[in-house]
Coordinates of N, CA and C in Angstrom, one line a residue:
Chain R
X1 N 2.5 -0.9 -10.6 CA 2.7 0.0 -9.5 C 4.2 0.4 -9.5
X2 N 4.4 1.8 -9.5 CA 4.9 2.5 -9.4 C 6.9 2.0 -8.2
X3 N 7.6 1.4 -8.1 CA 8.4 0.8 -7.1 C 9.5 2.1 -7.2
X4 N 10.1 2.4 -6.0 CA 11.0 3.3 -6.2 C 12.4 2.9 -5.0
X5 N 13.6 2.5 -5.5 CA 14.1 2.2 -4.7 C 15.6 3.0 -4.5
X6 N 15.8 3.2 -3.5 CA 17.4 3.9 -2.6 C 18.4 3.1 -2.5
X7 N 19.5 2.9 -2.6 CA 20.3 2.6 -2.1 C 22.1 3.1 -1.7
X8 N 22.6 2.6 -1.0 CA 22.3 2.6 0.2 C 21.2 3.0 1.1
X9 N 20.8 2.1 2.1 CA 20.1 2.7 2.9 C 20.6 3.5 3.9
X10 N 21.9 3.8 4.2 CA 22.6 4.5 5.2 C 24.2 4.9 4.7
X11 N 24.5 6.1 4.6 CA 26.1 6.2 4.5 C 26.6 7.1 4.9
X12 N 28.1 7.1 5.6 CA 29.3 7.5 6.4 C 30.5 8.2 5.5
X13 N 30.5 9.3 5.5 CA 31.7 9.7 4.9 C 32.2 10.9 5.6
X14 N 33.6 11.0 5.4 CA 34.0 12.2 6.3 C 34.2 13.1 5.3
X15 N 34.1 14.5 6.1 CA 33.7 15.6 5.7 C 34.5 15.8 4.3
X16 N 34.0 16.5 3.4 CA 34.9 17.3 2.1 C 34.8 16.3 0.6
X17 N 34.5 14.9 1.1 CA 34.7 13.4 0.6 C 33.0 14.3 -0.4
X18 N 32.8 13.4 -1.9 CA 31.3 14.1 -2.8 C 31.0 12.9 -2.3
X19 N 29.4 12.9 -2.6 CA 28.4 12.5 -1.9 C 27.8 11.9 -3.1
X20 N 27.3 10.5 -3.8 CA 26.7 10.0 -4.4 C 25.6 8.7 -4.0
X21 N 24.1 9.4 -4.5 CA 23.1 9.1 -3.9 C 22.3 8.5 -5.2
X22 N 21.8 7.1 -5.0 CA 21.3 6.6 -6.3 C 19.4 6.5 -5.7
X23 N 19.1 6.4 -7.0 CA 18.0 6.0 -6.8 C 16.7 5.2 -8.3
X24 N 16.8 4.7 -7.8 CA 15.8 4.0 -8.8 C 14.6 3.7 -9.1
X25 N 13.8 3.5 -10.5 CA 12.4 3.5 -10.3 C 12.0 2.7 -11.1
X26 N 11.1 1.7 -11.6 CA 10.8 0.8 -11.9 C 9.7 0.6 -13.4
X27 N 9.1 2.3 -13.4 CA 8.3 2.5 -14.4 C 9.0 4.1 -15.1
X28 N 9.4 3.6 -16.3 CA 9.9 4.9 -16.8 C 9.2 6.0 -17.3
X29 N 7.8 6.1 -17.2 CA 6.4 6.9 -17.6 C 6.2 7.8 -16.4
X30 N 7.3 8.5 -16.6 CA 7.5 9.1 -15.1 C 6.9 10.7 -16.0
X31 N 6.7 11.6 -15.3 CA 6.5 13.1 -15.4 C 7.4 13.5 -14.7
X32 N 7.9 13.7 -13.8 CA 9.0 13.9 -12.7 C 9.5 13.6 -11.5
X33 N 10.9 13.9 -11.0 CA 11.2 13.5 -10.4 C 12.0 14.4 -9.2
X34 N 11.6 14.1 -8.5 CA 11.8 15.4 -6.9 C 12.8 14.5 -6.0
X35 N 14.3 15.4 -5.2 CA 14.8 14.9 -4.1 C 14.6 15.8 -3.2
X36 N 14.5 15.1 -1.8 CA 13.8 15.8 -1.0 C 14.8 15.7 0.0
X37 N 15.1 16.6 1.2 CA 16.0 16.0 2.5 C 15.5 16.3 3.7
X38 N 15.3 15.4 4.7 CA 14.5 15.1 5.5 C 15.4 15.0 6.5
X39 N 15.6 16.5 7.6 CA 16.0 16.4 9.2 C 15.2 15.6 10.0
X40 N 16.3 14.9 11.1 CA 15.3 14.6 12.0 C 14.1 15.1 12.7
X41 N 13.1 14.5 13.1 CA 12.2 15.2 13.1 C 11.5 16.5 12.7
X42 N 11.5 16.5 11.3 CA 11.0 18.0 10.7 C 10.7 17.4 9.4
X43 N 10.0 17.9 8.6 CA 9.0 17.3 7.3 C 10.2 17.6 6.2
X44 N 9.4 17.3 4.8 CA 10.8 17.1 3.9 C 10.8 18.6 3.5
X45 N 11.7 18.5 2.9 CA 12.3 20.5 2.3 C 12.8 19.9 0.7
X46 N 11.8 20.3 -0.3 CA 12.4 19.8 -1.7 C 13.7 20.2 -2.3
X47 N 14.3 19.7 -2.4 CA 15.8 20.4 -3.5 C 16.4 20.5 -4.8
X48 N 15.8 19.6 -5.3 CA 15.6 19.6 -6.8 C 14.6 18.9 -7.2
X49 N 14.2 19.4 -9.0 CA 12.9 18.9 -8.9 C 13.3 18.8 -11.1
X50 N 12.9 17.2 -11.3 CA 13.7 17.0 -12.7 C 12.7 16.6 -13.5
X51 N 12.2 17.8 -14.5 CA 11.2 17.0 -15.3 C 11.5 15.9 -16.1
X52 N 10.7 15.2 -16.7 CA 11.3 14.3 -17.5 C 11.7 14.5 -18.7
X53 N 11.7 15.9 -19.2 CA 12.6 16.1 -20.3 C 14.0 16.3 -20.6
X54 N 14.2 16.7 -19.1 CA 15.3 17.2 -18.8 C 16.5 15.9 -18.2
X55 N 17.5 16.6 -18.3 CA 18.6 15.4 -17.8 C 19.3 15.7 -16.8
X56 N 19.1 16.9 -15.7 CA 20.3 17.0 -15.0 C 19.7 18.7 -14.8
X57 N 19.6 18.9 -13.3 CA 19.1 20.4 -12.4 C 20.7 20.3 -11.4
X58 N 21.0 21.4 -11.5 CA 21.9 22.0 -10.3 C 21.5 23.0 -9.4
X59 N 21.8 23.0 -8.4 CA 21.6 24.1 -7.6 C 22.1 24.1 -6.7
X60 N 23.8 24.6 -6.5 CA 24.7 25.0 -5.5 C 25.9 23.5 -5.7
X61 N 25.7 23.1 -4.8 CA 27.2 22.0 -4.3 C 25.8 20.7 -5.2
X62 N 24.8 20.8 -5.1 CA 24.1 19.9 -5.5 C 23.6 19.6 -6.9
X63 N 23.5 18.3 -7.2 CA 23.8 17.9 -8.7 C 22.8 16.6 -9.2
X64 N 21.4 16.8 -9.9 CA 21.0 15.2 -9.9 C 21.0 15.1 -11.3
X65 N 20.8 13.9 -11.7 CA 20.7 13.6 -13.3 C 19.7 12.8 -13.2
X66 N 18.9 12.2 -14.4 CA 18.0 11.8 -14.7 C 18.4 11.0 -16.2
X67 N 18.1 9.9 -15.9 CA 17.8 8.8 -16.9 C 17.1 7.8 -17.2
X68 N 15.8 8.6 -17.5 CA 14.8 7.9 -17.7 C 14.4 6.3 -18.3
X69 N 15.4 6.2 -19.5 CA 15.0 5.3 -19.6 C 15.7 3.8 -19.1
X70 N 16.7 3.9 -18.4 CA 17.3 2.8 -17.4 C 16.3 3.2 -16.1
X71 N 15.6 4.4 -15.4 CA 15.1 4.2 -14.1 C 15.9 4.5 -13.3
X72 N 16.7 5.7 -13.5 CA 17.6 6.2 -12.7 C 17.8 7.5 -12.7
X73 N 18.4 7.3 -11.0 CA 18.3 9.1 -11.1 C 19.2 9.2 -9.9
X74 N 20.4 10.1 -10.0 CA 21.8 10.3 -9.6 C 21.5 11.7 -8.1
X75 N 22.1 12.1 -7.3 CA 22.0 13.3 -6.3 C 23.9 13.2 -5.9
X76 N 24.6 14.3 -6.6 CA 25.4 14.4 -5.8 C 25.7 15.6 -5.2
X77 N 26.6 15.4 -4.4 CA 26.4 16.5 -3.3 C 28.4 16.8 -3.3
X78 N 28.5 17.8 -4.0 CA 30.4 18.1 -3.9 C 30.8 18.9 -2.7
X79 N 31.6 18.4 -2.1 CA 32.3 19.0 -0.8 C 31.1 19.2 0.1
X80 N 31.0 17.3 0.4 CA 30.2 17.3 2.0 C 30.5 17.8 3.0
X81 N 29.4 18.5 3.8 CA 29.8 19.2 4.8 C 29.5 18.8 6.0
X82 N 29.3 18.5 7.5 CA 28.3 17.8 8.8 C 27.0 18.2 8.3
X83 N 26.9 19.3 8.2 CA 26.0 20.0 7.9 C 24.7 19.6 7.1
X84 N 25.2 18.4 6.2 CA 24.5 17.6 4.9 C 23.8 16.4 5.9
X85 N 24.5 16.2 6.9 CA 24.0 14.8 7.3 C 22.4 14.7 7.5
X86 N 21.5 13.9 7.0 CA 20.2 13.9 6.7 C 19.8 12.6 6.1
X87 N 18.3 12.7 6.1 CA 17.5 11.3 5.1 C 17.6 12.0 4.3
X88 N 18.3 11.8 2.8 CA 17.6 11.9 1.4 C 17.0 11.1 0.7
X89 N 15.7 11.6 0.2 CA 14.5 10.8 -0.5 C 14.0 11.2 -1.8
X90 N 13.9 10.5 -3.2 CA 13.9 11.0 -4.1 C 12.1 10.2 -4.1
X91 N 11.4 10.9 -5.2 CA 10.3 11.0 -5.6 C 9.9 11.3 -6.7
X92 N 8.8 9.9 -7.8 CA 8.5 10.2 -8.9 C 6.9 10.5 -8.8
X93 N 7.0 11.4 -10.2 CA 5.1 11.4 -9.9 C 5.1 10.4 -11.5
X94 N 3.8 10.0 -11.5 CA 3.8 9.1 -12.8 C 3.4 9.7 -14.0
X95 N 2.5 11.1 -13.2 CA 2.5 12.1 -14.7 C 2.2 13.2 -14.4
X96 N 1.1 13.8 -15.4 CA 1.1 15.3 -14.3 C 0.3 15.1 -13.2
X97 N 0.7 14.7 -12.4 CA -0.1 14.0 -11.6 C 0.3 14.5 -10.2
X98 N -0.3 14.0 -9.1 CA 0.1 14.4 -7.6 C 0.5 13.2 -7.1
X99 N 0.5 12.2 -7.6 CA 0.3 11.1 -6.8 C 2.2 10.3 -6.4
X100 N 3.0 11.6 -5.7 CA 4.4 11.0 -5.7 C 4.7 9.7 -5.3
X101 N 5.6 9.3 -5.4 CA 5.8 7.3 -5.0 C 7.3 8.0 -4.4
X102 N 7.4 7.7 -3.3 CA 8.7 7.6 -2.8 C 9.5 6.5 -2.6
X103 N 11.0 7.0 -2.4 CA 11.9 5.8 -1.9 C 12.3 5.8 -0.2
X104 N 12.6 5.3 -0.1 CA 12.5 5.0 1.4 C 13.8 5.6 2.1
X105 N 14.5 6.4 1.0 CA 15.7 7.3 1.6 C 17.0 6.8 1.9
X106 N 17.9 7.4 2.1 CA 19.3 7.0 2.5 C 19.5 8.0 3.1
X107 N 19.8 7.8 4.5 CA 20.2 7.9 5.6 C 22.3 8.4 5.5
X108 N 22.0 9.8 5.5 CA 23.5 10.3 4.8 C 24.5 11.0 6.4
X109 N 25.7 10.5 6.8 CA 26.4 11.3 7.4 C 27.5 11.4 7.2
X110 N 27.7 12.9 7.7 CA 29.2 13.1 7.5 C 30.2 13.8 8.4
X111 N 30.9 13.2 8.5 CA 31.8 13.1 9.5 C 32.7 14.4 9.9
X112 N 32.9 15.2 11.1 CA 33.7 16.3 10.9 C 35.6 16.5 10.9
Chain I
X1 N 6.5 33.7 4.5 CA 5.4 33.2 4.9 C 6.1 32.1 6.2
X2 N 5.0 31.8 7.0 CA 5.8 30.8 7.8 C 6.2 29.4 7.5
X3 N 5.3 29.0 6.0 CA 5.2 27.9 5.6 C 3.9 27.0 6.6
X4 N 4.0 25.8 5.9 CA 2.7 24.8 6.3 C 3.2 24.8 7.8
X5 N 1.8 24.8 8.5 CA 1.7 24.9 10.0 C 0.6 23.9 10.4
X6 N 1.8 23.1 11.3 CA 0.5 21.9 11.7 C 0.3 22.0 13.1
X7 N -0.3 21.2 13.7 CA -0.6 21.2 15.2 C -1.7 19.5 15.4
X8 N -1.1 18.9 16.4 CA 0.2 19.4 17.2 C 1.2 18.9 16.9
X9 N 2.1 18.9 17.7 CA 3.6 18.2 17.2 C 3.5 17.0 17.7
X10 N 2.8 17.2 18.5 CA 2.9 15.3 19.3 C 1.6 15.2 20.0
X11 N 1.2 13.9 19.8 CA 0.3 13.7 20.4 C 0.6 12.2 20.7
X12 N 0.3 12.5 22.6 CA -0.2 10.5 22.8 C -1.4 10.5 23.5
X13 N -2.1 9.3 22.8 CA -3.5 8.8 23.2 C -3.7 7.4 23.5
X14 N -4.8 7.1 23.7 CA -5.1 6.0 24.4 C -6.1 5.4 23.3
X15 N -5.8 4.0 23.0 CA -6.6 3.3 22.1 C -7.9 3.7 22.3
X16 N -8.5 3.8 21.0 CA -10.1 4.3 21.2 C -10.5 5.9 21.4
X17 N -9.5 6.2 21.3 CA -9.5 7.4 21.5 C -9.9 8.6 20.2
X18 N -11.0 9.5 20.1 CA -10.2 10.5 18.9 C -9.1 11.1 18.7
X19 N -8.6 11.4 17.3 CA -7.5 12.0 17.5 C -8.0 13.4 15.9
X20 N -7.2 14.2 16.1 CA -7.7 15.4 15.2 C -6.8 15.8 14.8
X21 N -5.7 15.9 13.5 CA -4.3 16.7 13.4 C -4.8 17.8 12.5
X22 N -4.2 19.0 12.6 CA -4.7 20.1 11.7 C -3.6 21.2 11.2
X23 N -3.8 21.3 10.1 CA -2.9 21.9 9.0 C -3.3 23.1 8.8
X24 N -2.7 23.9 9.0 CA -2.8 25.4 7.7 C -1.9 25.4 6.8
X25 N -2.2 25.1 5.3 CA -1.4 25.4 4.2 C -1.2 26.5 3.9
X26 N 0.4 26.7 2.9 CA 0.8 28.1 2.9 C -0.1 28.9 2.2
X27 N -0.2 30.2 2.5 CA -1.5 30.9 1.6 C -0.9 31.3 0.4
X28 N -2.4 31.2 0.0 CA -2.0 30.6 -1.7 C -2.2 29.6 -2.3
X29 N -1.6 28.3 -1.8 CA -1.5 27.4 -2.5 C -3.2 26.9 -2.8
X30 N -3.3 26.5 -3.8 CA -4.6 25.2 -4.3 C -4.4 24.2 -3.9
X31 N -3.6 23.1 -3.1 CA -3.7 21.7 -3.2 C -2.6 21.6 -2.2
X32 N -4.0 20.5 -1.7 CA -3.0 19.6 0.1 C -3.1 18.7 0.4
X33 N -2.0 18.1 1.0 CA -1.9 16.6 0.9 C -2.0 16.7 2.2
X34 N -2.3 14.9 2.6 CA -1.8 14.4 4.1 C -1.4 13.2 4.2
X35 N -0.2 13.0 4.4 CA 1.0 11.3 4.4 C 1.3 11.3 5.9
X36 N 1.5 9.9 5.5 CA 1.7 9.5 6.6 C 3.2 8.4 6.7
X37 N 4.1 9.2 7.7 CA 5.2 7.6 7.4 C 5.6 6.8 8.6
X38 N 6.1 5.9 8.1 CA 6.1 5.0 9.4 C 7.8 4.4 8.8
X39 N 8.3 3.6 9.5 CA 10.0 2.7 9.5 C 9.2 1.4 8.2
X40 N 8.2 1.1 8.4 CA 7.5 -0.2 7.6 C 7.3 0.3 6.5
X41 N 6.8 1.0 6.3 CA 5.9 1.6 4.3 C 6.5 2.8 4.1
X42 N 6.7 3.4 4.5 CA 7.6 4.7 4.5 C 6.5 5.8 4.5
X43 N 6.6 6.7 3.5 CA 5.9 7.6 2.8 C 4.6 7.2 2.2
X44 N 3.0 7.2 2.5 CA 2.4 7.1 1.9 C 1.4 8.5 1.7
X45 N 0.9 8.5 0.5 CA -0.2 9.4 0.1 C -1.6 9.2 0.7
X46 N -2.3 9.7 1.9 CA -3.7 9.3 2.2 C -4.3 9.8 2.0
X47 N -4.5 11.4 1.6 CA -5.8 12.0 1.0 C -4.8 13.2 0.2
X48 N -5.9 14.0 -1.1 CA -5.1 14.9 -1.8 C -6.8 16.1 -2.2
X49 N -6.4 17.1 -1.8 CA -7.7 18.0 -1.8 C -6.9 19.0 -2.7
X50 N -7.6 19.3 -3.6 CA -7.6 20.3 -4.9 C -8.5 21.7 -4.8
X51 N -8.1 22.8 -4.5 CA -9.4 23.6 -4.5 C -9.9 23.7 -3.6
X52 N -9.9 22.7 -1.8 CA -10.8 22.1 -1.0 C -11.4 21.6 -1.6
X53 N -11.4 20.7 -2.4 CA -11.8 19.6 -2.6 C -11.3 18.3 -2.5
X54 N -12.1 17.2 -2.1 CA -11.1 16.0 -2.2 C -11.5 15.3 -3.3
X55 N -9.8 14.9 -3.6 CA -9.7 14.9 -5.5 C -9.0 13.3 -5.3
X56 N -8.4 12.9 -4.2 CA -8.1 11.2 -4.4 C -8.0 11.1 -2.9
X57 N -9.1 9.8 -2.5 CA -8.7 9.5 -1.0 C -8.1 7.9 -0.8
X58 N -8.0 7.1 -1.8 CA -7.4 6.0 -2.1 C -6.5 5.8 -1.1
X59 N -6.2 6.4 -0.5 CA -4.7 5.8 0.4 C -5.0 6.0 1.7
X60 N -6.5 6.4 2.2 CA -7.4 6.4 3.7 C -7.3 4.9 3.7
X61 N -6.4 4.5 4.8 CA -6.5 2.9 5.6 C -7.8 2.6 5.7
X62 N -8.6 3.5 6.3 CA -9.6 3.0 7.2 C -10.6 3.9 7.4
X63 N -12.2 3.6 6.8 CA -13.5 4.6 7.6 C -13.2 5.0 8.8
X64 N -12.3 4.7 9.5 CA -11.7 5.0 11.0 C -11.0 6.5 10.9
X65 N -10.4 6.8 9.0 CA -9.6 7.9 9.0 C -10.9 8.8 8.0
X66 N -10.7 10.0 8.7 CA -11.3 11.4 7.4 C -11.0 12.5 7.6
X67 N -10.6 13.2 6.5 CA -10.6 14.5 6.7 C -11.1 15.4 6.1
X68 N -11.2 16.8 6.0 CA -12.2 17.6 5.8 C -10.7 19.1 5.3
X69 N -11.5 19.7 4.8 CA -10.7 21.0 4.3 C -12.2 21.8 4.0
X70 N -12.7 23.2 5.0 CA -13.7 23.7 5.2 C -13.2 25.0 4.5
X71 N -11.9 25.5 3.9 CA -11.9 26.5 3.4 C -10.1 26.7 3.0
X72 N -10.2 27.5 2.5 CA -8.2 27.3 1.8 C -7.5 27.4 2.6
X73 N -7.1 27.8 3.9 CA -6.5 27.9 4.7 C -6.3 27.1 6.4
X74 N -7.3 26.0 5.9 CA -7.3 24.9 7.0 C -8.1 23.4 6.7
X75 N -7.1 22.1 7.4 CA -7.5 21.3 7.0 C -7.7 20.2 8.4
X76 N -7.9 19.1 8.5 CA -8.3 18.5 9.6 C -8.3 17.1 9.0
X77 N -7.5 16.3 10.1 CA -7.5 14.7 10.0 C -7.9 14.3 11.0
X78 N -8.8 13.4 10.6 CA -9.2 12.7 12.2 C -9.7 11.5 12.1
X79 N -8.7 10.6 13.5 CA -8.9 9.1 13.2 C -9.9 8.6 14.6
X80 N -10.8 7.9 14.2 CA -12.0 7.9 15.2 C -12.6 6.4 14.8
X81 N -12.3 5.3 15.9 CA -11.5 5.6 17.2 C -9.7 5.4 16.3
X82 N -9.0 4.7 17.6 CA -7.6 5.4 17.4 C -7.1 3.7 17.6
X83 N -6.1 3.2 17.4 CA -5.7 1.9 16.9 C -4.1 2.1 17.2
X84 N -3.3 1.3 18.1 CA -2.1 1.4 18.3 C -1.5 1.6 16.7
X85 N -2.1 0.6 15.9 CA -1.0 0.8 14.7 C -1.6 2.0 13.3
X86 N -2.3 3.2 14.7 CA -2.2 4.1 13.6 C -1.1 5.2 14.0
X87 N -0.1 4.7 15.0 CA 1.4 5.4 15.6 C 2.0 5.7 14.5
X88 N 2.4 7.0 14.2 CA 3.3 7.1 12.6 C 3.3 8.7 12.7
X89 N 4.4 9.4 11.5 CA 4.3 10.8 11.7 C 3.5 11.2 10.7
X90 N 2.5 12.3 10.9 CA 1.4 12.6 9.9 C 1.8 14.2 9.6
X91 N 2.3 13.8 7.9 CA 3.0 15.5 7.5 C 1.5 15.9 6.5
X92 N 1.7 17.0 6.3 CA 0.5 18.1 6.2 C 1.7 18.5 4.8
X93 N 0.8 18.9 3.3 CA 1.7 19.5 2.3 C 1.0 20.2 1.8
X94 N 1.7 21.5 1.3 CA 1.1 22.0 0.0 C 1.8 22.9 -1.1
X95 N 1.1 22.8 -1.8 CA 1.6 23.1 -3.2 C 0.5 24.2 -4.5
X96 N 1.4 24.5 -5.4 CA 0.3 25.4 -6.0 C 0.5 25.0 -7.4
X97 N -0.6 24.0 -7.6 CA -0.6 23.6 -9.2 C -1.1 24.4 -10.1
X98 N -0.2 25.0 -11.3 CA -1.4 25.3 -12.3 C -1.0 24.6 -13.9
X99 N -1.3 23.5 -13.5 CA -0.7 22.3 -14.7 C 0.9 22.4 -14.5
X100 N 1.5 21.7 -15.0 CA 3.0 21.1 -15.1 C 3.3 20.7 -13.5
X101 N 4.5 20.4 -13.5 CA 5.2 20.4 -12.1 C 5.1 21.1 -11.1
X102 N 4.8 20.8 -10.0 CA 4.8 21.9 -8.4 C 5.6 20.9 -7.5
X103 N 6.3 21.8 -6.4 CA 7.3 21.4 -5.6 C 5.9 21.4 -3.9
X104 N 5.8 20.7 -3.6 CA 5.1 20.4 -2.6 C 6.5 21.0 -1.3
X105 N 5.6 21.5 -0.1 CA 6.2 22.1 1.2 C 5.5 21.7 1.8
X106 N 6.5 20.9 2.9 CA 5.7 20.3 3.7 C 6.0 21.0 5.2
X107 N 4.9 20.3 6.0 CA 4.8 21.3 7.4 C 5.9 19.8 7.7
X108 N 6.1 20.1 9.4 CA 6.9 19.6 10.1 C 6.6 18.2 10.5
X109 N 5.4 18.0 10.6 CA 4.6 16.9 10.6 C 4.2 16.7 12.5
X110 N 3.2 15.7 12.5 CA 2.8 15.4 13.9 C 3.0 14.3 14.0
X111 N 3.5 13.8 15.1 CA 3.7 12.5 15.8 C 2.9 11.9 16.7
X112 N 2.0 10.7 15.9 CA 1.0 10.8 16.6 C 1.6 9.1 17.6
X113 N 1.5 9.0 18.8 CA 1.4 7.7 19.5 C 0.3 7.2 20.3
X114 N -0.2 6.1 19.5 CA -1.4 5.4 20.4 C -1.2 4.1 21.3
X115 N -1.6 4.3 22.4 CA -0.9 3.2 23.8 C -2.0 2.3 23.4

């Protein structure tokens, strides 16, 4: 079974400070790998999404890498803003599959 | 599009009680999920309908939980009767597979509390 784990579970940094968000997963027979960010009360909104062929999606101030075969997968975030502060939660599917496994998120703020 | 639209946003009930949460997925999409998370398990996968169809229900707790998708543009969970520890937020997703990767959108989810 599938284990997928966050850590930190919670982090504090003041504003401008980059933002590095780990995440780990336990079976490397992954198909892909999704980070998701999750406002309070409001459902998740995807933000990058890393096949497993690939090593590394950008899109804006945001940055994840993928290394599949250690079980790891990187989200950083350059020139944090308040703006950022949120649960980020990454997500593997095990193949082409639907069946995402999530991590239980890190809880990100930043300070103005 | 307005994106996935659930209803309601909150709901409190009274043990024993039915409860009904209901989804419109974005139009378009083939495939809808319904998770549920709680502070304990986080994120789980409880049913996944393909097509309207249901294609894995493996992660239904309980004959107490079912739901139904009567056509592409609406779906229905319903937990009967109702169980304090089925309190948790229940998000509604969808997505448009046509093989490879799809980014699932999720609605806002409902908050469901049973006394």
């Amino acid at each position: 079974k599938q284990e997928v784990t966050q850590i930190p579970a919670a982090l504090s940094v003041p504003e401008g400070e980059n933002l590095v968000l780990n995440c780990s997963f336990t079976d490397s027979a992954i198909y892909n790998l999704q980070w998701f960010r999750q406002d309070p009360g409001k459902g998740l909104t995807s933000l990058l999404l890393i096949q497993s062929s690939q090593r590394e999606q950008t899109s804006g101030r945001l940055n994840a890498s993928l290394d599949k075969s250690s079980g790891r997968s990187t989200l950083y975030i350059a020139a944090s803003q308040p703006g950022d502060s949120a649960t980020y939660l990454c997500a593997v599917s095990p193949s082409n599959d639907y069946k995402l496994s999530f991590g239980a998120g890190t809880t990100v703020t930043v300070r103005a | 599009d307005a994106g996935v639209i659930q209803s309601p946003r909150h709901e409190v009930t009274e043990m024993g009680q039915e409860v009904t949460l209901r989804c419109k997925p974005i139009s378009g999409h083939n495939s809808l999920f319904w998770y549920r998370q709680t502070m304990m398990r986080g994120l789980e996968l409880l049913i996944y309908f393909n097509n309207n169809v249901p294609i894995d229900d493996s992660g239904m707790p309980e004959d107490r939980f079912s739901a139904k998708m009567p056509n592409a543009s609406f779906s229905t969970l319903k937990i009967q009767p109702s169980e304090p520890r089925d309190s948790a937020v229940y998000f509604c997703a969808s997505s448009l597979r046509i093989g490879g990767a799809s980014v699932e959108y999720f609605g806002p989810g409902t908050r469901l509390t049973v006394l």
